[in-house]
Amino acid sequence: MAKRYVFNFGGKKAQGSAKLKNLLGGKGANLAEMTNIGIPVPPGFTISSELCIDYLKKGKLPKSLISEVKKSIKRVEKLSGKGFGDEQNPLLFSVRSGARISMPGMMDTILNLGLNDRTVRGFLKKTGDKRFVYDCYRRFIQMYSDIVLAIPRSKFEALIEDKKKQRDIKYDIELTGDDWEDIVEKFKELVLKETKKEFPEDPEEQLWGAIGSVFKSWNNPRAIEYRRIYNIPDIWGTAVNIQMMVFGNMGDDSGTGVVFTRNPATGENKIYGEFLQNAQGEDVVAGIRTPKKISELSRVIPAAYKKLVQILKKLEKHYRDLQDVEFTIEQGKLWILQTRAGKRTALASIKIAVDMAQQKMITRKEAVLRVTPEQLDQVLHPMIDPTQKYKTLATGLPASPGAAVGKVVFDPDEAVEQAKNGVSVILVRLETSADDVHGMEAAKGFLTARGGMTSHAAVVARGMGKPCIVGCEEISVDTERKEFTAHGITIKQGDTITIDGTEGKVIQGEAKLIKPEMGKEVTTLLKWADGFRRLGVRTNADRPKDAQVARDYGAEGIGLCRTEHMFFKPERVSAMREMIVAQDEAGRRKALEKLLPMQKQDFIGIFKVMDGYPVIIRTLDPPLHEFLPKDDDSIRSLSQEMNIPFEKLKQIVISLHEANPMLGHRGCRLGITYPEITEMQARAIFEAACECRKQGIKVIPEVMIPVVMEAKELKHQRDIVVRIAEETFKKYRVKLKYMVGTMIEIPRAALTADKVAQAADFFSYGTNDMTQTTLGFSRDDVAKFTPRYIELGILPADPFKTIDVDGVGKILEIGIKLGRKTKPNLEIGICGEHGGDPKSIHFCHKLGMDYVSCSPYRVPIARLSAAHAALLEKPRKKKKR
Amino acid sequence: MAKRYVFNFGGKKAQGSAKLKNLLGGKGANLAEMTNIGIPVPPGFTISSELCIDYLKKGKLPKSLISEVKKSIKRVEKLSGKGFGDEQNPLLFSVRSGARISMPGMMDTILNLGLNDRTVRGFLKKTGDKRFVYDCYRRFIQMYSDIVLAIPRSKFEALIEDKKKQRDIKYDIELTGDDWEDIVEKFKELVLKETKKEFPEDPEEQLWGAIGSVFKSWNNPRAIEYRRIYNIPDIWGTAVNIQMMVFGNMGDDSGTGVVFTRNPATGENKIYGEFLQNAQGEDVVAGIRTPKKISELSRVIPAAYKKLVQILKKLEKHYRDLQDVEFTIEQGKLWILQTRAGKRTALASIKIAVDMAQQKMITRKEAVLRVTPEQLDQVLHPMIDPTQKYKTLATGLPASPGAAVGKVVFDPDEAVEQAKNGVSVILVRLETSADDVHGMEAAKGFLTARGGMTSHAAVVARGMGKPCIVGCEEISVDTERKEFTAHGITIKQGDTITIDGTEGKVIQGEAKLIKPEMGKEVTTLLKWADGFRRLGVRTNADRPKDAQVARDYGAEGIGLCRTEHMFFKPERVSAMREMIVAQDEAGRRKALEKLLPMQKQDFIGIFKVMDGYPVIIRTLDPPLHEFLPKDDDSIRSLSQEMNIPFEKLKQIVISLHEANPMLGHRGCRLGITYPEITEMQARAIFEAACECRKQGIKVIPEVMIPVVMEAKELKHQRDIVVRIAEETFKKYRVKLKYMVGTMIEIPRAALTADKVAQAADFFSYGTNDMTQTTLGFSRDDVAKFTPRYIELGILPADPFKTIDVDGVGKILEIGIKLGRKTKPNLEIGICGEHGGDPKSIHFCHKLGMDYVSCSPYRVPIARLSAAHAALLEKPRKKKKR
């Protein structure tokens, strides 16, 4: 048996199903699936995506396809009672692309295929509406000529404009049937002129031309760009869906619309959408006319509305997710053209997932997996501070929530340019199209003067998770002069505006943005996530205030409390400087005595917030010269302040200068050459701990020694910490459990982790420094070449953002293996900035770490990512841990 | 059967042998061995070192030992015909320590044991020489009291001084028998006063006291210090040798001496040594009297001399090495007291090894193994430039060859202090003792006013391979005032002198030192070494001149030719600066065009020298800012020179500044951002290669890409090099074999070496940078803490000198394993400075590298070390390579 390339659907029976998505594309599979569950889908057939790449290579389709397609056409003719090319009752087709995953607007579509000078008359006889029929015909010729014959669309538009001038009218809608008939004639002349051939009259010829062009559109520049952005493999190809045309523009009992089973902006469980009465589908999607709310449909065509509501319920139940449904009502009869998982805002994504799980439509696992860390991030992203008052410049439709501040640009290329230079930009357009995607990718948010909630700009913005306002008719955009005006105020390119996509408000200048509270659904979802994850989530916080934020976000302890930040406070830095300038141990001890009570107070504050949770405190890390000024003027003024001769202080500054401070006298190297520093810090930690304990606070201190490269360093510092701890416990008559561990941030520490583990109660990976040393990348200096590296594909991403799995990841793995060889239950975590990066968290989970630690605002993202990592883990032999 | 702790020797039969060295110590084993081969050794017995540590722990000896020792005493009594404690014919013993390896002067010795108020009379009757007999007795009491009873030696010396004052004489030798008898009386009173006990009269009590004290002396501070310096395990312990006393001070037919079977300074095959007529052994070793040349003995006691020469031949033949022999002639009878492998100068070591192999006494393998890399290094070390004239300040005995320049210090502690601060010092002493070893360790060379060629200073200097002059009686040393005077010239502490240990000359001020030519024996030895080694030896050389030196020393190619050094030449740095300042590719290319012919000439020069050998050329490595000035004045003058506004140039300098240049924009990162640099360098290399080839030179170019951390970087650079190579071959109509490889100097490159190897024809480990990144050590900055680290034992050695096996070594191993997984025959070498370090070379051999590359002057050392590595390798399963 020959391979099947064509899959029929319609008449309550389909040859495909949702399972064949890879073959039929999302759209084709869904049409089949919908047919199978009894949804009224216009009949048709899908040509499998298998043929696409083959066709693009060879430039021809297999012969067997011709007879298959012919059979399928017959089937549709039978189901519809119409004939393809039949002059009395012509069957018209739409020909659409449909890839494995939706690439909205990226590839080509041809409607009304099958019309020619003869069938158009039959069509007219059937409908009796000349304006509509010739409008259909001219649309077909226009689309076909653009896509199949490659004649610029603008040449056709010019002919329409000529006609309008000639008739002295303003809008297309004012053109009559005769006008359109005349225009069709002109269109055909244009085709003949451009191609030296008549426009094809044979419907089958039309069909094959359309099929080939849709396949080819897989490789148009927009589609390639889109795939690059969304990492879609080029070899997938697209399927082609050939489906009977139905018409929403056949009078007032007709219409077309797009509807979501729930609100894709807020997640509210209420159908949400828009329709246009007496219109074709593209009018909605392209945002050319501003459509009506779906609820209006119940008033206009009540029977169809009732039926639609039933179908939407059925679809959502069947697909177990928010559905984005295209429908057409043709003279009262409801047809469903397409259904797919609806794009939604982050907020909606979370609410829908939680609601569906609570409605038992999906499991809690599914709910957790349906929310991406990026969506959660977005929900936790800035909004305009509601306590501040701003004058609204203009209001539009709130198409994608969140707020953004940026400089206005009007051109997508310009947006890309500016973003490259690190400028935040807001892209302002009359409306957007698929050609603008690269600029939208670069911008922080979008504002369009036209279009509805399902217009291109709105859909793309929600997908990208960027704030967006559409249909903002209060502004007039002058792309030429690069400015827009609203209520007499002109905003030029480069001026700063703020857009609030949640409220649909445009504000002149920079508004104050704040992070929002976590909503009820987020809290619920994260609680569920906590039940699935195996990784603990801690935070990097140096101050009680930050620690409190992290606790509120669900941090289960502090993974990194950097003590040096405390020393930079003005009142402390002078004691610190006194210590550095001291020429002997006695002098250093004297200065350290001053710092001790301050450090102790810091720790008391943090221990109080973290009552019952572990707190990892890292001993002094940066090189001492960071605490001293560098230029002569500052040195001079400090020398007066400290009452030290300028020359002497200058000499000290010079002697502390380092060629490569990253690899210099820092971390435990300081604690070993000046053990009194470690002593003071240990004393501050344990005195604070003992005092908190006496107040009934549960303190779990973990002292972390940084920049260790050799077990003996750790042993040296550990001995000091343990001695001070015991002394302090004796003094306070308190006994506390505590740990002494190390940061693993130097390759050698990981390579000798079996020995390091002998002196460590825990490891914490400092992946920032580990990335610097493993790659030989100074974080401060690599900006000169890393952008070029990413451009050339030498690096897949910024290794300081996402863990470099091949290099740094391998070192981490070696360290964990060796460390646990010595101590099978060694506590291992990560406190580099990668601890808040979803991809890196998955990797940490895979490595079997105990926790990740990240900045307070990343804690919810880490909780969710950790749950995803656990849920997506491939089941394998259980490891004893 | 109970374990044997006592091993008898003497009378041509011994219970031990050389094989029992670990048990009997070097001295005991040799005494047994010599006995067995018929050497006249005074009879005695050895108590095994097994008992030492046990005794030191428990403070008592096993009971079974008492009867064993009694039996052995009986045996010696029988062999000697004397009686231990016999009042008529007393047997006297020496009691000496003897560890597994020689620790000269570190532990205690007691002579003349067995004398008491009764036996002294029998001894006197036998010898009839009261002065000698009471001198023996007082020496015994003095030593015993010092060592066993812990009464300070000085108190006894004071009593002798009293007697001399009383008798108004100057030298000990002038004291009569009666004087000594009187002194003995006084000594005994002193003992009674100090210990509240009579000096022990019972010989057995004396013996047990001595045995215990010798064991204890294993743990005296000098011995502990010595073991620390020479890495001798504390648990070895020492054996105790109890041996019949023989006397060299029994008249003019008696004497004692130390003799080497060959000249330990030059290696000349002629016995070499000194003796003192009518003297005890310590007089020679301690350097108190300046002894006579051994050849004199043939005149003074000809029979004994003849016998001695025979015995020396026998000993050398038996031990197959240079022997250092102690002998005593007691009234015409020759006794051999000790033989051991003689310490020798580096020069002698090499000559002796080669001579012995040529005489078929040892194999060539043995000859190669007998010369240490340190000795070879020493031979290649500085000597005073013979073309220069210097006025000699003073002349002494040339005790250890080589020359050194340094500031004079008089105190060993001061020497250590100064050396810590990086000051080169020459230690000047009246004479040295075991207490001075730490200071000698720190000094570059030694000068003593007293002592002979076998004095403490001389022996230690040869062992340490440092220049040394002893017995320099032309100088008078005033330790108090910290100065010495010679011929009216006063040299104060801190003044610079030069010592020439080869000639025995002291020069005021700093003489010009030069490296010597390789002697005939060195050439022979290295030729043999080449036959054994598996590692290739290349050199790091950037100039034809250096390359020539390396070739003369036997380098088999260039492992690292750094191109950047070429750019620093004044006439080139301006073209280089022009390139850096250029704001676009065209500007850079213009400047690079100027550099091209210069680079080409460099390479032609090197290719010519290396005719037939591979040359690895590394592309540009350092960050660009290294080529620009830093301070405003230099920038200003450069801006005038370059005709560029100061502000612009300053801006460029600032923009190129890096926080951590080690981890910044350098190496292949430059070649990737500015591919035109790599292009120019590749063109210079291949044009040079083609031109040389046309002149009939065999060129083997290997292009090396530095600072690679990812395979794709290498691929990128490789593509450029290959393209330019092919273009150039076409242009010159020449086809050459060449390689493109990479430096592995970033941990990630080693961790991903399987992928890197896909684009590499060879790997060369840059262990300098690899040490910096793996340990997180900036070579320029770690001096602040590494000395402390080594002191605390955190690091065993400077990781930039000897490869850190645990960390860097592991990374190298991973890289080799992964690299060879991809390409089993991948050429792998090392070009960091470790390539010239013997320990590191052993490690490289063990890792299976193909070659090491080092500085030209280290090439011979690398050749020898590589041979050692191969010869010392434990045989195991043969690997296919």
Coordinates of N, CA and C in Angstrom, one line a residue, chain A residues 655-665 668-669 672-673 709-710 712-713 716 746-748 751-752 754-755 772-778 780-782 784-785 788-789 792-795 804 806-807 810-811 814 818, chain B residues 655-665 668-669 672-673 709-710 712-713 716 746-748 751-752 754-755 772-778 780-782 784-785 788-789 792-795 804 806-807 810-811 814 818:
Chain A
S655 N 50.5 49.0 47.4 CA 50.9 47.6 47.7 C 49.8 46.7 47.6
L656 N 48.6 47.2 47.8 CA 47.4 46.3 47.7 C 46.9 46.1 46.3
H657 N 47.4 46.9 45.4 CA 46.9 46.8 44.0 C 47.2 45.4 43.4
E658 N 46.3 44.9 42.7 CA 46.5 43.6 42.1 C 46.3 43.6 40.6
A659 N 47.1 42.8 39.9 CA 46.9 42.7 38.5 C 45.6 42.0 38.1
N660 N 45.3 41.0 38.8 CA 44.0 40.3 38.5 C 43.3 40.0 39.9
P661 N 42.6 41.0 40.4 CA 42.1 40.8 41.7 C 41.2 39.6 41.9
M662 N 40.5 39.2 40.8 CA 39.7 38.0 40.8 C 40.5 36.8 41.3
L663 N 41.7 36.8 41.0 CA 42.6 35.6 41.3 C 43.6 36.0 42.4
G664 N 43.3 37.0 43.2 CA 44.3 37.5 44.1 C 44.1 37.1 45.5
H665 N 44.5 38.1 46.4 CA 44.5 37.9 47.8 C 43.1 38.2 48.3
C668 N 39.3 33.0 51.5 CA 39.9 32.4 52.7 C 41.4 32.8 52.7
R669 N 41.9 33.2 51.6 CA 43.4 33.6 51.6 C 43.6 34.8 52.5
I672 N 43.3 33.3 56.1 CA 44.5 32.5 56.5 C 45.7 33.5 56.8
T673 N 45.9 34.5 56.0 CA 47.0 35.4 56.3 C 46.6 36.3 57.5
M709 N 40.5 26.4 47.6 CA 41.0 25.6 46.4 C 41.7 24.3 46.9
E710 N 41.8 24.2 48.2 CA 42.5 23.1 48.8 C 42.0 22.8 50.2
K712 N 43.2 21.8 52.9 CA 43.9 22.3 54.1 C 43.5 23.8 54.4
E713 N 43.2 24.5 53.3 CA 42.7 25.9 53.6 C 41.5 25.9 54.5
H716 N 42.1 24.9 58.0 CA 42.7 26.0 58.8 C 41.6 26.9 59.3
I746 N 36.3 27.5 42.8 CA 37.6 27.4 42.1 C 37.7 26.0 41.6
P747 N 38.0 25.8 40.3 CA 38.0 24.4 39.8 C 38.8 23.4 40.7
R748 N 39.9 23.8 41.2 CA 40.6 22.8 42.0 C 39.8 22.3 43.2
L751 N 37.8 19.6 41.9 CA 38.6 18.5 41.4 C 39.2 17.7 42.6
T752 N 39.3 18.4 43.8 CA 39.8 17.7 45.0 C 38.7 17.6 46.0
D754 N 36.8 15.4 47.1 CA 36.8 14.3 48.1 C 37.6 14.7 49.4
K755 N 38.7 15.4 49.2 CA 39.5 15.8 50.3 C 38.8 17.0 51.0
Q772 N 33.9 32.1 35.9 CA 35.0 32.9 35.5 C 36.3 32.1 35.4
T773 N 36.5 31.2 36.3 CA 37.8 30.4 36.3 C 37.7 29.3 35.3
T774 N 36.6 28.6 35.2 CA 36.5 27.5 34.3 C 36.6 27.9 32.8
L775 N 36.0 29.1 32.5 CA 36.0 29.5 31.1 C 37.2 30.5 30.9
G776 N 37.8 31.0 32.0 CA 38.8 32.0 31.9 C 38.1 33.3 31.5
F777 N 37.0 33.6 32.0 CA 36.2 34.8 31.6 C 36.1 35.7 32.8
S778 N 36.6 36.9 32.7 CA 36.4 37.9 33.7 C 35.1 38.5 33.4
D780 N 33.8 41.1 34.3 CA 33.8 42.6 34.0 C 34.4 42.9 32.6
D781 N 35.1 41.9 32.0 CA 35.8 42.2 30.8 C 35.3 41.5 29.5
V782 N 34.4 40.5 29.7 CA 34.1 39.7 28.5 C 33.1 40.4 27.6
K784 N 33.5 42.6 25.7 CA 34.1 43.0 24.5 C 34.0 41.9 23.4
F785 N 33.8 40.6 23.9 CA 33.7 39.6 22.8 C 32.5 38.6 23.0
R788 N 29.8 38.9 20.3 CA 30.2 38.3 19.0 C 30.2 36.8 19.1
Y789 N 30.6 36.2 20.3 CA 30.6 34.8 20.5 C 29.2 34.2 20.3
L792 N 28.2 34.3 16.7 CA 28.8 33.3 15.9 C 28.4 31.9 16.3
G793 N 27.6 31.8 17.4 CA 27.2 30.5 17.8 C 28.3 29.7 18.6
I794 N 29.4 30.5 19.0 CA 30.4 29.8 19.8 C 29.9 29.5 21.2
L795 N 29.1 30.4 21.7 CA 28.4 30.2 23.0 C 26.9 30.2 22.7
D804 N 26.9 27.0 32.0 CA 27.5 26.4 30.9 C 27.7 24.9 31.3
D806 N 28.4 22.1 29.6 CA 29.5 21.3 29.1 C 30.8 21.6 29.9
G807 N 31.0 22.8 30.4 CA 32.3 23.1 31.1 C 32.0 23.2 32.6
K810 N 30.3 20.2 34.1 CA 31.1 19.1 34.3 C 31.9 19.2 35.6
I811 N 32.4 20.4 35.8 CA 33.2 20.6 37.1 C 32.3 20.4 38.3
I814 N 31.7 16.7 38.8 CA 32.9 16.1 39.4 C 33.0 16.4 40.9
L818 N 32.7 13.5 43.9 CA 33.8 13.3 44.8 C 33.4 13.7 46.2
Chain B
S655 N 39.3 52.5 27.4 CA 38.4 51.5 26.9 C 39.0 50.1 26.9
L656 N 40.3 50.0 26.7 CA 41.0 48.7 26.7 C 41.4 48.2 28.1
H657 N 41.2 49.1 29.1 CA 41.6 48.7 30.5 C 40.7 47.5 30.9
E658 N 41.3 46.6 31.6 CA 40.5 45.4 32.0 C 40.7 45.2 33.5
A659 N 39.6 44.7 34.1 CA 39.6 44.5 35.6 C 40.5 43.3 35.9
N660 N 40.4 42.3 35.1 CA 41.2 41.1 35.2 C 41.8 40.6 33.9
P661 N 42.8 41.3 33.4 CA 43.3 41.0 32.0 C 43.6 39.5 31.8
M662 N 44.0 38.8 32.8 CA 44.2 37.4 32.7 C 43.0 36.6 32.1
L663 N 41.8 37.1 32.5 CA 40.6 36.5 32.1 C 39.8 37.4 31.1
G664 N 40.6 38.2 30.3 CA 39.9 39.1 29.5 C 40.0 38.9 28.0
H665 N 40.1 40.0 27.3 CA 40.0 39.9 25.8 C 41.4 39.6 25.3
C668 N 42.8 33.6 21.6 CA 41.9 33.5 20.4 C 40.7 34.4 20.4
R669 N 40.4 35.0 21.6 CA 39.3 35.9 21.6 C 39.6 37.1 20.8
I672 N 39.3 36.1 17.1 CA 37.9 35.9 16.7 C 37.3 37.2 16.5
T673 N 37.5 38.2 17.4 CA 36.9 39.5 17.1 C 37.6 40.3 16.0
M709 N 38.7 27.9 24.9 CA 37.9 27.3 26.0 C 36.7 26.4 25.4
E710 N 36.7 26.4 24.1 CA 35.5 25.8 23.5 C 35.9 25.4 22.0
K712 N 34.5 25.4 19.3 CA 34.1 26.2 18.2 C 35.0 27.4 18.0
E713 N 35.6 27.8 19.1 CA 36.6 28.9 18.9 C 37.8 28.4 18.0
H716 N 36.9 28.1 14.4 CA 36.8 29.4 13.8 C 38.2 29.8 13.4
I746 N 42.9 26.6 29.7 CA 41.7 27.0 30.4 C 41.0 25.7 30.8
P747 N 40.5 25.6 32.1 CA 39.9 24.3 32.5 C 38.9 23.8 31.5
R748 N 38.0 24.7 31.0 CA 37.0 24.2 30.1 C 37.5 23.5 28.9
L751 N 38.2 20.1 30.0 CA 36.9 19.4 30.3 C 36.1 19.0 29.1
T752 N 36.4 19.7 28.0 CA 35.6 19.4 26.7 C 36.6 19.0 25.6
D754 N 37.4 16.3 24.3 CA 36.9 15.4 23.3 C 36.4 16.2 22.1
K755 N 35.7 17.3 22.4 CA 35.3 18.1 21.3 C 36.4 19.0 20.7
Q772 N 46.9 29.1 37.0 CA 46.2 30.4 37.4 C 44.7 30.1 37.5
T773 N 44.1 29.5 36.5 CA 42.7 29.3 36.5 C 42.2 28.2 37.4
T774 N 43.0 27.1 37.4 CA 42.5 26.0 38.2 C 42.6 26.3 39.7
L775 N 43.6 27.0 40.1 CA 43.7 27.3 41.5 C 43.1 28.7 41.8
G776 N 42.8 29.4 40.8 CA 42.3 30.8 41.0 C 43.5 31.7 41.5
F777 N 44.7 31.4 41.0 CA 45.9 32.1 41.5 C 46.4 33.0 40.4
S778 N 46.4 34.3 40.6 CA 47.0 35.2 39.7 C 48.5 35.2 40.0
D780 N 50.8 37.1 39.4 CA 51.3 38.4 39.8 C 50.9 38.8 41.2
D781 N 49.9 38.1 41.7 CA 49.3 38.6 43.0 C 49.5 37.7 44.1
V782 N 49.8 36.4 43.9 CA 49.8 35.4 45.0 C 50.9 35.5 46.0
K784 N 51.6 37.5 48.0 CA 51.1 38.0 49.3 C 50.7 36.8 50.2
F785 N 50.4 35.7 49.7 CA 50.0 34.6 50.6 C 50.6 33.3 50.3
R788 N 53.2 32.1 53.0 CA 52.5 31.6 54.2 C 51.9 30.3 54.0
Y789 N 51.4 30.1 52.8 CA 50.7 28.8 52.5 C 51.7 27.6 52.6
L792 N 52.7 27.0 56.1 CA 51.6 26.3 56.9 C 51.4 24.9 56.3
G793 N 52.1 24.6 55.3 CA 51.9 23.2 54.7 C 50.6 23.1 53.9
I794 N 50.0 24.3 53.6 CA 48.7 24.2 52.7 C 49.1 23.9 51.3
L795 N 50.2 24.4 50.9 CA 50.8 24.0 49.5 C 52.1 23.3 49.8
D804 N 51.0 21.3 40.2 CA 50.1 20.8 41.3 C 49.4 19.6 40.8
D806 N 47.5 17.3 42.3 CA 46.1 17.0 42.7 C 45.1 17.8 41.9
G807 N 45.4 19.1 41.6 CA 44.4 19.9 40.9 C 44.7 20.0 39.4
K810 N 45.1 16.8 37.6 CA 43.8 16.1 37.4 C 43.2 16.6 36.1
I811 N 43.2 17.9 36.0 CA 42.7 18.6 34.8 C 43.5 18.1 33.5
I814 N 42.4 14.6 32.7 CA 41.0 14.6 32.0 C 41.2 15.0 30.5
L818 N 40.2 12.6 27.4 CA 39.2 13.0 26.4 C 39.7 13.3 25.0

